[in-house]
mmCIF file with all atom_site columns, C-alpha atoms in Angstrom:
data_model
loop_
_atom_site.group_PDB
_atom_site.id
_atom_site.type_symbol
_atom_site.label_atom_id
_atom_site.label_alt_id
_atom_site.label_comp_id
_atom_site.label_asym_id
_atom_site.label_entity_id
_atom_site.label_seq_id
_atom_site.pdbx_PDB_ins_code
_atom_site.Cartn_x
_atom_site.Cartn_y
_atom_site.Cartn_z
_atom_site.occupancy
_atom_site.B_iso_or_equiv
_atom_site.pdbx_formal_charge
_atom_site.auth_seq_id
_atom_site.auth_comp_id
_atom_site.auth_asym_id
_atom_site.auth_atom_id
_atom_site.pdbx_PDB_model_num
ATOM 1  C CA . MET J 1 1  ? 20.869 17.323  -6.604  1.00 0.00 ? 24  MET J CA 1
ATOM 2  C CA . GLU J 1 2  ? 21.388 16.376  -2.817  1.00 0.00 ? 25  GLU J CA 1
ATOM 3  C CA . ASN J 1 3  ? 17.756 15.356  -2.814  1.00 0.00 ? 26  ASN J CA 1
ATOM 4  C CA . SER J 1 4  ? 18.229 12.788  -5.609  1.00 0.00 ? 27  SER J CA 1
ATOM 5  C CA . THR J 1 5  ? 21.268 11.464  -3.684  1.00 0.00 ? 28  THR J CA 1
ATOM 6  C CA . GLU J 1 6  ? 19.238 11.083  -0.433  1.00 0.00 ? 29  GLU J CA 1
ATOM 7  C CA . LEU J 1 7  ? 16.512 9.518   -2.462  1.00 0.00 ? 30  LEU J CA 1
ATOM 8  C CA . ARG J 1 8  ? 18.770 6.892   -3.976  1.00 0.00 ? 31  ARG J CA 1
ATOM 9  C CA . TYR J 1 9  ? 20.337 6.260   -0.551  1.00 0.00 ? 32  TYR J CA 1
ATOM 10 C CA . ALA J 1 10 ? 16.958 5.542   0.896   1.00 0.00 ? 33  ALA J CA 1
ATOM 11 C CA . LYS J 1 11 ? 16.076 3.200   -1.888  1.00 0.00 ? 34  LYS J CA 1
ATOM 12 C CA . ALA J 1 12 ? 19.334 1.416   -1.587  1.00 0.00 ? 35  ALA J CA 1
ATOM 13 C CA . LYS J 1 13 ? 18.873 1.190   2.181   1.00 0.00 ? 36  LYS J CA 1
ATOM 14 C CA . GLU J 1 14 ? 15.319 -0.268  1.719   1.00 0.00 ? 37  GLU J CA 1
ATOM 15 C CA . ARG J 1 15 ? 16.511 -2.955  -0.745  1.00 0.00 ? 38  ARG J CA 1
ATOM 16 C CA . VAL J 1 16 ? 19.365 -4.000  1.656   1.00 0.00 ? 39  VAL J CA 1
ATOM 17 C CA . GLU J 1 17 ? 16.888 -4.466  4.324   1.00 0.00 ? 40  GLU J CA 1
ATOM 18 C CA . CYS J 1 18 ? 14.684 -6.534  2.136   1.00 0.00 ? 41  CYS J CA 1
ATOM 19 C CA . ILE J 1 19 ? 17.664 -8.808  0.971   1.00 0.00 ? 42  ILE J CA 1
ATOM 20 C CA . LYS J 1 20 ? 18.714 -8.997  4.551   1.00 0.00 ? 43  LYS J CA 1
ATOM 21 C CA . SER J 1 21 ? 14.988 -10.250 5.578   1.00 0.00 ? 44  SER J CA 1
ATOM 22 C CA . PHE J 1 22 ? 15.227 -12.648 2.771   1.00 0.00 ? 45  PHE J CA 1
ATOM 23 C CA . TYR J 1 23 ? 18.432 -14.199 4.265   1.00 0.00 ? 46  TYR J CA 1
ATOM 24 C CA . TYR J 1 24 ? 16.992 -14.419 7.677   1.00 0.00 ? 47  TYR J CA 1
ATOM 25 C CA . ASN J 1 25 ? 13.936 -16.170 6.283   1.00 0.00 ? 48  ASN J CA 1
ATOM 26 C CA . LEU J 1 26 ? 16.114 -18.508 4.366   1.00 0.00 ? 49  LEU J CA 1
ATOM 27 C CA . THR J 1 27 ? 18.228 -19.315 7.501   1.00 0.00 ? 50  THR J CA 1
ATOM 28 C CA . ALA J 1 28 ? 15.081 -19.967 9.451   1.00 0.00 ? 51  ALA J CA 1
ATOM 29 C CA . TYR J 1 29 ? 13.799 -22.329 6.809   1.00 0.00 ? 52  TYR J CA 1
ATOM 30 C CA . LEU J 1 30 ? 17.025 -24.203 6.721   1.00 0.00 ? 53  LEU J CA 1
ATOM 31 C CA . ILE J 1 31 ? 16.905 -24.857 10.426  1.00 0.00 ? 54  ILE J CA 1
ATOM 32 C CA . VAL J 1 32 ? 13.326 -25.409 11.138  1.00 0.00 ? 55  VAL J CA 1
ATOM 33 C CA . ILE J 1 33 ? 12.295 -27.655 8.254   1.00 0.00 ? 56  ILE J CA 1
ATOM 34 C CA . PRO J 1 34 ? 14.940 -30.233 9.016   1.00 0.00 ? 57  PRO J CA 1
ATOM 35 C CA . LEU J 1 35 ? 13.908 -30.245 12.605  1.00 0.00 ? 58  LEU J CA 1
ATOM 36 C CA . LEU J 1 36 ? 10.300 -30.629 11.585  1.00 0.00 ? 59  LEU J CA 1
ATOM 37 C CA . GLY J 1 37 ? 11.448 -33.379 9.270   1.00 0.00 ? 60  GLY J CA 1
ATOM 38 C CA . TYR J 1 38 ? 13.090 -35.240 12.093  1.00 0.00 ? 61  TYR J CA 1
ATOM 39 C CA . LEU J 1 39 ? 10.151 -34.815 14.395  1.00 0.00 ? 62  LEU J CA 1
ATOM 40 C CA . ASN J 1 40 ? 7.952  -36.141 11.588  1.00 0.00 ? 63  ASN J CA 1
ATOM 41 C CA . TYR J 1 41 ? 10.174 -39.066 11.075  1.00 0.00 ? 64  TYR J CA 1
ATOM 42 C CA . ARG J 1 42 ? 10.260 -40.018 14.758  1.00 0.00 ? 65  ARG J CA 1
ATOM 43 C CA . THR J 1 43 ? 6.487  -39.552 15.492  1.00 0.00 ? 66  THR J CA 1
ATOM 44 C CA . THR J 1 44 ? 4.198  -40.556 12.510  1.00 0.00 ? 67  THR J CA 1
ATOM 45 C CA . SER J 1 45 ? 4.407  -42.449 9.195   1.00 0.00 ? 68  SER J CA 1
ATOM 46 C CA . PHE J 1 46 ? 2.348  -39.868 7.446   1.00 0.00 ? 69  PHE J CA 1
ATOM 47 C CA . PRO J 1 47 ? 4.704  -37.421 5.701   1.00 0.00 ? 70  PRO J CA 1
ATOM 48 C CA . TRP J 1 48 ? 3.113  -34.140 6.855   1.00 0.00 ? 71  TRP J CA 1
ATOM 49 C CA . ILE J 1 49 ? 6.567  -32.351 6.637   1.00 0.00 ? 72  ILE J CA 1
ATOM 50 C CA . ILE J 1 50 ? 5.672  -31.728 2.964   1.00 0.00 ? 73  ILE J CA 1
ATOM 51 C CA . PHE J 1 51 ? 2.896  -29.192 3.692   1.00 0.00 ? 74  PHE J CA 1
ATOM 52 C CA . PRO J 1 52 ? 4.951  -26.798 5.716   1.00 0.00 ? 75  PRO J CA 1
ATOM 53 C CA . ALA J 1 53 ? 8.095  -27.263 3.558   1.00 0.00 ? 76  ALA J CA 1
ATOM 54 C CA . VAL J 1 54 ? 6.273  -26.756 0.248   1.00 0.00 ? 77  VAL J CA 1
ATOM 55 C CA . GLY J 1 55 ? 4.125  -23.763 1.709   1.00 0.00 ? 78  GLY J CA 1
ATOM 56 C CA . TRP J 1 56 ? 6.956  -22.037 3.329   1.00 0.00 ? 79  TRP J CA 1
ATOM 57 C CA . GLY J 1 57 ? 9.166  -22.915 0.354   1.00 0.00 ? 80  GLY J CA 1
ATOM 58 C CA . LEU J 1 58 ? 6.720  -21.173 -2.085  1.00 0.00 ? 81  LEU J CA 1
ATOM 59 C CA . GLY J 1 59 ? 6.740  -17.964 0.140   1.00 0.00 ? 82  GLY J CA 1
ATOM 60 C CA . LEU J 1 60 ? 10.679 -18.144 0.407   1.00 0.00 ? 83  LEU J CA 1
ATOM 61 C CA . ILE J 1 61 ? 10.642 -17.996 -3.389  1.00 0.00 ? 84  ILE J CA 1
ATOM 62 C CA . GLY J 1 62 ? 8.416  -15.159 -3.639  1.00 0.00 ? 85  GLY J CA 1
ATOM 63 C CA . HIS J 1 63 ? 10.354 -13.367 -0.994  1.00 0.00 ? 86  HIS J CA 1
ATOM 64 C CA . GLY J 1 64 ? 13.580 -13.871 -3.009  1.00 0.00 ? 87  GLY J CA 1
ATOM 65 C CA . MET J 1 65 ? 12.107 -12.697 -6.085  1.00 0.00 ? 88  MET J CA 1
ATOM 66 C CA . SER J 1 66 ? 10.902 -9.688  -4.533  1.00 0.00 ? 89  SER J CA 1
ATOM 67 C CA . ALA J 1 67 ? 14.144 -9.030  -2.728  1.00 0.00 ? 90  ALA J CA 1
ATOM 68 C CA . TYR J 1 68 ? 16.241 -9.177  -5.816  1.00 0.00 ? 91  TYR J CA 1
ATOM 69 C CA . GLY J 1 69 ? 13.710 -7.518  -8.016  1.00 0.00 ? 92  GLY J CA 1
ATOM 70 C CA . PHE J 1 70 ? 12.720 -10.474 -10.303 1.00 0.00 ? 93  PHE J CA 1
ATOM 71 C CA . ASN J 1 71 ? 8.967  -10.392 -11.157 1.00 0.00 ? 94  ASN J CA 1
ATOM 72 C CA . PRO J 1 72 ? 8.126  -12.086 -14.454 1.00 0.00 ? 95  PRO J CA 1
ATOM 73 C CA . LEU J 1 73 ? 4.562  -10.638 -14.470 1.00 0.00 ? 96  LEU J CA 1
ATOM 74 C CA . PHE J 1 74 ? 4.954  -7.141  -13.154 1.00 0.00 ? 97  PHE J CA 1
ATOM 75 C CA . GLY J 1 75 ? 8.731  -6.266  -13.882 1.00 0.00 ? 98  GLY J CA 1
ATOM 76 C CA . LYS J 1 76 ? 10.481 -2.919  -14.431 1.00 0.00 ? 99  LYS J CA 1
ATOM 77 C CA . GLU J 1 77 ? 9.326  -2.620  -17.960 1.00 0.00 ? 100 GLU J CA 1
ATOM 78 C CA . TRP J 1 78 ? 5.604  -3.132  -17.059 1.00 0.00 ? 101 TRP J CA 1
ATOM 79 C CA . GLU J 1 79 ? 6.133  -0.624  -14.166 1.00 0.00 ? 102 GLU J CA 1
ATOM 80 C CA . GLU J 1 80 ? 7.606  1.940   -16.638 1.00 0.00 ? 103 GLU J CA 1
ATOM 81 C CA . ARG J 1 81 ? 4.622  1.376   -19.189 1.00 0.00 ? 104 ARG J CA 1
ATOM 82 C CA . LYS J 1 82 ? 2.080  1.981   -16.384 1.00 0.00 ? 105 LYS J CA 1
ATOM 83 C CA . ILE J 1 83 ? 3.922  5.048   -15.063 1.00 0.00 ? 106 ILE J CA 1
ATOM 84 C CA . GLN J 1 84 ? 3.948  6.617   -18.522 1.00 0.00 ? 107 GLN J CA 1
ATOM 85 C CA . GLU J 1 85 ? 0.327  5.655   -19.128 1.00 0.00 ? 108 GLU J CA 1
ATOM 86 C CA . PHE J 1 86 ? -0.835 7.373   -16.012 1.00 0.00 ? 109 PHE J CA 1
ATOM 87 C CA . MET J 1 87 ? 1.366  10.310  -16.647 1.00 0.00 ? 110 MET J CA 1
ATOM 88 C CA . ASN J 1 88 ? -0.257 10.763  -20.174 1.00 0.00 ? 111 ASN J CA 1
ATOM 89 C CA . ASP J 1 89 ? -3.739 10.209  -18.620 1.00 0.00 ? 112 ASP J CA 1
ATOM 90 C CA . LYS J 1 90 ? -5.392 13.650  -18.420 1.00 0.00 ? 113 LYS J CA 1
ATOM 91 C CA . GLU J 1 91 ? -7.976 12.453  -15.923 1.00 0.00 ? 114 GLU J CA 1
ATOM 92 C CA . PHE J 1 92 ? -5.385 11.201  -13.426 1.00 0.00 ? 115 PHE J CA 1
#
């Protein structure tokens, strides 16, 4: 029983670390992108800020989805089905 509690604690701690990492990434995005936007505005007429903002933004969305356990393609139901499939497979 104690092993189960330790395992749950380790999983919870890992999830908290992932969420904390997401918030650090979000904070950096909210600081860096406006600074790059200001630099872009002051130096050139080409709106190159779009590329890092969209690229980093897509990565940030993925990070957030991962941190909060939302995955429309490979969610918990898919994981459970695959686990059962492998457990029932005699060659595995």
